[in-house]
PDB file of C-alpha atoms in Angstrom:
ATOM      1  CA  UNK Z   1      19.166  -0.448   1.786  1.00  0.00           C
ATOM      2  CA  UNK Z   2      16.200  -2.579   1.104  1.00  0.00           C
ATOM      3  CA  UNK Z   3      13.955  -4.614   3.437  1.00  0.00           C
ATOM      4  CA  UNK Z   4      11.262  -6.536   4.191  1.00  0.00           C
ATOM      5  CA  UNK Z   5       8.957  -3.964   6.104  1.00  0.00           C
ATOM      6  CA  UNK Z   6       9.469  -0.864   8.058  1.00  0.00           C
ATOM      7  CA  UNK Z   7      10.046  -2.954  11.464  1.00  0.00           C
ATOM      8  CA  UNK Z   8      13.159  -4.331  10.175  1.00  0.00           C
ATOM      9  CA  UNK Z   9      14.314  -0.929   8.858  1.00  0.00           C
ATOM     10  CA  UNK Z  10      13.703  -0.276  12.690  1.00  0.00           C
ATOM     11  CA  UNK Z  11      15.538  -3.101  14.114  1.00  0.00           C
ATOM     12  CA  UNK Z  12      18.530  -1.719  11.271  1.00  0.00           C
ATOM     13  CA  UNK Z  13      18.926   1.586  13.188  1.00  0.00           C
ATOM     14  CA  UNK Z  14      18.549   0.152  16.127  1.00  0.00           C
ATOM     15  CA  UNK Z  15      21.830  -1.750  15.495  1.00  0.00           C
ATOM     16  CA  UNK Z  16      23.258   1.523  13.995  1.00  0.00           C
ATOM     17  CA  UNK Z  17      24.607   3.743  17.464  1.00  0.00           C
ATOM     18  CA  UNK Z  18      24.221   7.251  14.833  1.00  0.00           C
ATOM     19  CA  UNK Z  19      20.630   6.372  14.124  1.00  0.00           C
ATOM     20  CA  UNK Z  20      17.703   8.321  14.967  1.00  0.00           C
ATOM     21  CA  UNK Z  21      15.246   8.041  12.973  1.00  0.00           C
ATOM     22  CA  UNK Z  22      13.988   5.982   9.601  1.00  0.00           C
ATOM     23  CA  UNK Z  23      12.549   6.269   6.996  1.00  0.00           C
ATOM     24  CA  UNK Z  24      10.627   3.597   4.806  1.00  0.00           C
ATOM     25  CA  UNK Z  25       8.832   3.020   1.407  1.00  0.00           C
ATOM     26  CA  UNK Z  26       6.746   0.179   1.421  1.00  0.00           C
ATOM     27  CA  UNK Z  27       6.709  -0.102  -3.078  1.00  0.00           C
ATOM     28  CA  UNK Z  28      10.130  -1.583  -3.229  1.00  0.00           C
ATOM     29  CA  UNK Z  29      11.423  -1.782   0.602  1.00  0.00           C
ATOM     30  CA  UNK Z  30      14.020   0.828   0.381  1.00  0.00           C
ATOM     31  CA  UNK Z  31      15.161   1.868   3.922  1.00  0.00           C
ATOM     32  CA  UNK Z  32      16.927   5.097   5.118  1.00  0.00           C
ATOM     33  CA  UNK Z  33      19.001   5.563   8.150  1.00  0.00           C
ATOM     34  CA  UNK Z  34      19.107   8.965   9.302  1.00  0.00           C
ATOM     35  CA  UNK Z  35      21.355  11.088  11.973  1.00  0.00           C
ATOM     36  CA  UNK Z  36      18.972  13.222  13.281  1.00  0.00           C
ATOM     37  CA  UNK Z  37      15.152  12.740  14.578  1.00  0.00           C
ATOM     38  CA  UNK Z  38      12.399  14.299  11.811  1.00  0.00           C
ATOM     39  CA  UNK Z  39      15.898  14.071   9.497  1.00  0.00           C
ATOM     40  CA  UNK Z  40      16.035  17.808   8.345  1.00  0.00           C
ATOM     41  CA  UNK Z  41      12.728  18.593   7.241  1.00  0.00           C
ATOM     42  CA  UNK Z  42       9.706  16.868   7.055  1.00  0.00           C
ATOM     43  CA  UNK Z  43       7.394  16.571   4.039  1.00  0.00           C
ATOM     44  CA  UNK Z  44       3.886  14.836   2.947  1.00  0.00           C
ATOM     45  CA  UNK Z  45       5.022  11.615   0.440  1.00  0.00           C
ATOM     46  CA  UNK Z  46       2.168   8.977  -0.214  1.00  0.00           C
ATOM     47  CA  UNK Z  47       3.431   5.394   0.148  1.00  0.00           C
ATOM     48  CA  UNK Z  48       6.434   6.947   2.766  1.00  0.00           C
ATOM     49  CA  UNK Z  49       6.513   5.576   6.315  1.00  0.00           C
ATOM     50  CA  UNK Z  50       9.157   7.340   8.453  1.00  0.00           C
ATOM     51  CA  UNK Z  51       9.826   6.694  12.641  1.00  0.00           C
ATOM     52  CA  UNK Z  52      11.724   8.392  15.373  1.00  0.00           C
ATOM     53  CA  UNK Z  53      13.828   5.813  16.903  1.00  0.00           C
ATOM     54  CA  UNK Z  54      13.080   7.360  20.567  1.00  0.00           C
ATOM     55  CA  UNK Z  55       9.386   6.981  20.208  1.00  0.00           C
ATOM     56  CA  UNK Z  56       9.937   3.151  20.522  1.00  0.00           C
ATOM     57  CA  UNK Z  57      10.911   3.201  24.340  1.00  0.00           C
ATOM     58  CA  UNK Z  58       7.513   3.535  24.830  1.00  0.00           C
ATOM     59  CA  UNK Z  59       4.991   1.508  22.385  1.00  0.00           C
ATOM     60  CA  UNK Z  60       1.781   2.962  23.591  1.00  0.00           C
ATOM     61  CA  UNK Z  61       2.684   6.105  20.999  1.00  0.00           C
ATOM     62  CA  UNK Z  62       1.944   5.873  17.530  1.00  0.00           C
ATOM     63  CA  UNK Z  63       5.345   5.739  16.496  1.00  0.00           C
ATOM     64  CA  UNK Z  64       4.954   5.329  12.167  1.00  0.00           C
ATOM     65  CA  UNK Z  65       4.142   8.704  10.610  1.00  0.00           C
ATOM     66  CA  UNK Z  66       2.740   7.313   7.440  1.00  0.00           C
ATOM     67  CA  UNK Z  67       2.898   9.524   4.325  1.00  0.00           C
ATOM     68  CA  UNK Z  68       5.701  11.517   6.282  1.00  0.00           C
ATOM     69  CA  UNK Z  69       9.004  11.767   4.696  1.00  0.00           C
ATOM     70  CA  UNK Z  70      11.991  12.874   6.633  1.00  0.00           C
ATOM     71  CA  UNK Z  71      13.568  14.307   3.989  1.00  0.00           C
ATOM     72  CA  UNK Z  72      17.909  14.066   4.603  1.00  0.00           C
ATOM     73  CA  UNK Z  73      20.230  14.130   7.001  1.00  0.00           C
ATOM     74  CA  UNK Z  74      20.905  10.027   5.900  1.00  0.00           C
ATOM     75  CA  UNK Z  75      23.097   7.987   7.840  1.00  0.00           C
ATOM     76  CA  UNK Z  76      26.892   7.702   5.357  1.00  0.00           C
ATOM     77  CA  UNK Z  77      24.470   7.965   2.371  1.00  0.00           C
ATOM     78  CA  UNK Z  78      26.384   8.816  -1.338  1.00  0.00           C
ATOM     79  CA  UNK Z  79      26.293   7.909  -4.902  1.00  0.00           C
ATOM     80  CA  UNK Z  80      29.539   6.488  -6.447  1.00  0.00           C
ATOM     81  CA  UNK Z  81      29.700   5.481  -9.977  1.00  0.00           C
ATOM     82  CA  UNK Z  82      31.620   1.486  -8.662  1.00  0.00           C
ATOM     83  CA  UNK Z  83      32.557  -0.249  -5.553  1.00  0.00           C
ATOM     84  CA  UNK Z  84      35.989   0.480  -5.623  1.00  0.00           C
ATOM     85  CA  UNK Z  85      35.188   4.103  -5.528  1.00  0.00           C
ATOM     86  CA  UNK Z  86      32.774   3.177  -2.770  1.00  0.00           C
ATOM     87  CA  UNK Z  87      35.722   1.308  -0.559  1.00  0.00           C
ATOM     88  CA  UNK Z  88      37.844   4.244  -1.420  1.00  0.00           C
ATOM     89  CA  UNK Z  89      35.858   6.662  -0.487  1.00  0.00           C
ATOM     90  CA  UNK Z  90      34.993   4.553   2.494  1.00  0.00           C
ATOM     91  CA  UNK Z  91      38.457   4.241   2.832  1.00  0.00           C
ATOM     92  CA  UNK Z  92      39.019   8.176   3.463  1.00  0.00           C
ATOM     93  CA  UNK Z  93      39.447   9.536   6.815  1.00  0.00           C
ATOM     94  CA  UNK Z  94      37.116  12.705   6.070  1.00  0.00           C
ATOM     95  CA  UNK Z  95      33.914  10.527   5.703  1.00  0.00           C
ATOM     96  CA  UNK Z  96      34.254   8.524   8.810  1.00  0.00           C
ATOM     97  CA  UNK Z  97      33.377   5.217   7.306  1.00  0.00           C
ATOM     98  CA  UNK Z  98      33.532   1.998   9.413  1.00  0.00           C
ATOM     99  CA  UNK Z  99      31.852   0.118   6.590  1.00  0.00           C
ATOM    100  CA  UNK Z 100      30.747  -0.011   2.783  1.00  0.00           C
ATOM    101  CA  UNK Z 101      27.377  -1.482   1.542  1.00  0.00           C
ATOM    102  CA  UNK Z 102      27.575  -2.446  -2.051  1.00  0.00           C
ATOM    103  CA  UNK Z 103      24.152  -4.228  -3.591  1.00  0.00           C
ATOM    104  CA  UNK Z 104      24.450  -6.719  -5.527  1.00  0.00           C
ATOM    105  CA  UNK Z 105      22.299  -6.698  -8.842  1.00  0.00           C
TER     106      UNK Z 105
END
Protein backbone atom coordinates (compact mmCIF):
# COMPACT_ATOMS: atom_id res chain seq x y z
CA UNK A 1 0.00 0.00 0.00
CA UNK A 2 1.31 3.46 -0.32
CA UNK A 3 1.62 6.30 2.23
CA UNK A 4 2.60 9.37 3.29
CA UNK A 5 5.61 8.46 5.67
CA UNK A 6 6.64 5.52 7.68
CA UNK A 7 4.45 6.77 10.84
CA UNK A 8 1.35 6.20 9.01
CA UNK A 9 2.54 2.81 7.71
CA UNK A 10 2.80 2.44 11.62
CA UNK A 11 -0.51 3.67 12.59
CA UNK A 12 -1.70 0.97 9.39
CA UNK A 13 -0.47 -2.06 11.39
CA UNK A 14 -1.43 -0.80 14.27
CA UNK A 15 -5.07 -1.06 13.04
CA UNK A 16 -4.14 -4.49 11.50
CA UNK A 17 -4.54 -7.24 14.83
CA UNK A 18 -1.83 -9.80 12.48
CA UNK A 19 0.70 -7.01 12.30
CA UNK A 20 4.04 -7.01 13.69
CA UNK A 21 6.19 -5.30 12.09
CA UNK A 22 6.58 -2.74 8.85
CA UNK A 23 8.32 -2.05 6.52
CA UNK A 24 8.72 1.34 4.53
CA UNK A 25 10.39 2.98 1.42
CA UNK A 26 10.48 6.50 1.62
CA UNK A 27 11.07 6.96 -2.83
CA UNK A 28 7.48 6.26 -3.59
CA UNK A 29 5.72 5.52 -0.03
CA UNK A 30 5.11 1.91 -0.51
CA UNK A 31 4.21 0.25 2.85
CA UNK A 32 4.41 -3.46 3.93
CA UNK A 33 2.51 -5.16 6.62
CA UNK A 34 4.16 -8.07 7.91
CA UNK A 35 3.11 -11.21 10.31
CA UNK A 36 6.04 -11.69 12.08
CA UNK A 37 8.66 -9.20 13.93
CA UNK A 38 12.21 -8.80 11.72
CA UNK A 39 9.61 -10.48 8.87
CA UNK A 40 11.78 -13.59 7.91
CA UNK A 41 15.08 -12.32 7.38
CA UNK A 42 16.59 -9.19 7.58
CA UNK A 43 18.78 -7.50 4.95
CA UNK A 44 20.82 -4.04 4.33
CA UNK A 45 18.48 -1.91 1.51
CA UNK A 46 19.41 1.90 1.18
CA UNK A 47 16.31 4.13 1.15
CA UNK A 48 14.34 1.04 3.34
CA UNK A 49 12.94 1.96 6.76
CA UNK A 50 11.45 -1.08 8.55
CA UNK A 51 9.88 -1.12 12.54
CA UNK A 52 8.86 -3.72 15.03
CA UNK A 53 5.46 -2.85 16.07
CA UNK A 54 6.36 -3.87 19.88
CA UNK A 55 9.20 -1.46 20.09
CA UNK A 56 6.54 1.38 20.11
CA UNK A 57 5.18 0.61 23.73
CA UNK A 58 8.04 2.23 24.76
CA UNK A 59 9.33 5.44 22.64
CA UNK A 60 12.56 5.99 24.40
CA UNK A 61 14.01 3.01 21.87
CA UNK A 62 15.03 3.78 18.55
CA UNK A 63 12.36 2.02 16.99
CA UNK A 64 13.13 2.77 12.76
CA UNK A 65 15.94 0.52 11.53
CA UNK A 66 16.80 2.60 8.55
CA UNK A 67 18.41 0.83 5.57
CA UNK A 68 16.95 -2.48 7.17
CA UNK A 69 14.66 -4.48 5.10
CA UNK A 70 12.55 -7.16 6.60
CA UNK A 71 12.50 -9.11 3.82
CA UNK A 72 8.75 -11.39 3.73
CA UNK A 73 6.52 -12.86 5.74
CA UNK A 74 3.84 -9.81 4.33
CA UNK A 75 0.60 -9.45 5.80
CA UNK A 76 -2.24 -11.24 2.74
CA UNK A 77 0.34 -9.95 0.19
CA UNK A 78 -0.14 -11.57 -3.73
CA UNK A 79 -0.01 -10.60 -7.28
CA UNK A 80 -3.20 -11.19 -9.38
CA UNK A 81 -3.34 -10.29 -12.94
CA UNK A 82 -7.35 -8.14 -12.15
CA UNK A 83 -9.58 -7.38 -9.32
CA UNK A 84 -11.95 -9.91 -9.89
CA UNK A 85 -9.27 -12.45 -9.48
CA UNK A 86 -8.27 -10.45 -6.43
CA UNK A 87 -12.07 -10.68 -4.81
CA UNK A 88 -12.00 -14.25 -5.84
CA UNK A 89 -9.17 -15.17 -4.48
CA UNK A 90 -10.13 -13.08 -1.52
CA UNK A 91 -13.17 -14.79 -1.74
CA UNK A 92 -11.51 -18.38 -1.00
CA UNK A 93 -11.62 -19.90 2.31
CA UNK A 94 -7.83 -21.16 2.10
CA UNK A 95 -6.40 -17.54 2.13
CA UNK A 96 -8.29 -16.23 5.04
CA UNK A 97 -9.21 -12.94 3.52
CA UNK A 98 -11.48 -10.47 5.40
CA UNK A 99 -10.73 -7.84 2.78
CA UNK A 100 -9.30 -6.94 -0.81
CA UNK A 101 -7.20 -3.77 -1.58
CA UNK A 102 -7.34 -2.92 -5.20
CA UNK A 103 -5.32 0.55 -6.28
CA UNK A 104 -6.66 2.53 -8.37
CA UNK A 105 -4.38 3.87 -11.30
Amino acid sequence: MSVSSDQECIRKCKEEVQCKAITYRNSDGNCWLKTKENGDRISQNPGITSANIECFKDPSFGCFQHDTDFFYADLKAMSVSSDQECIRKCKEKSTDCDSALIPLL
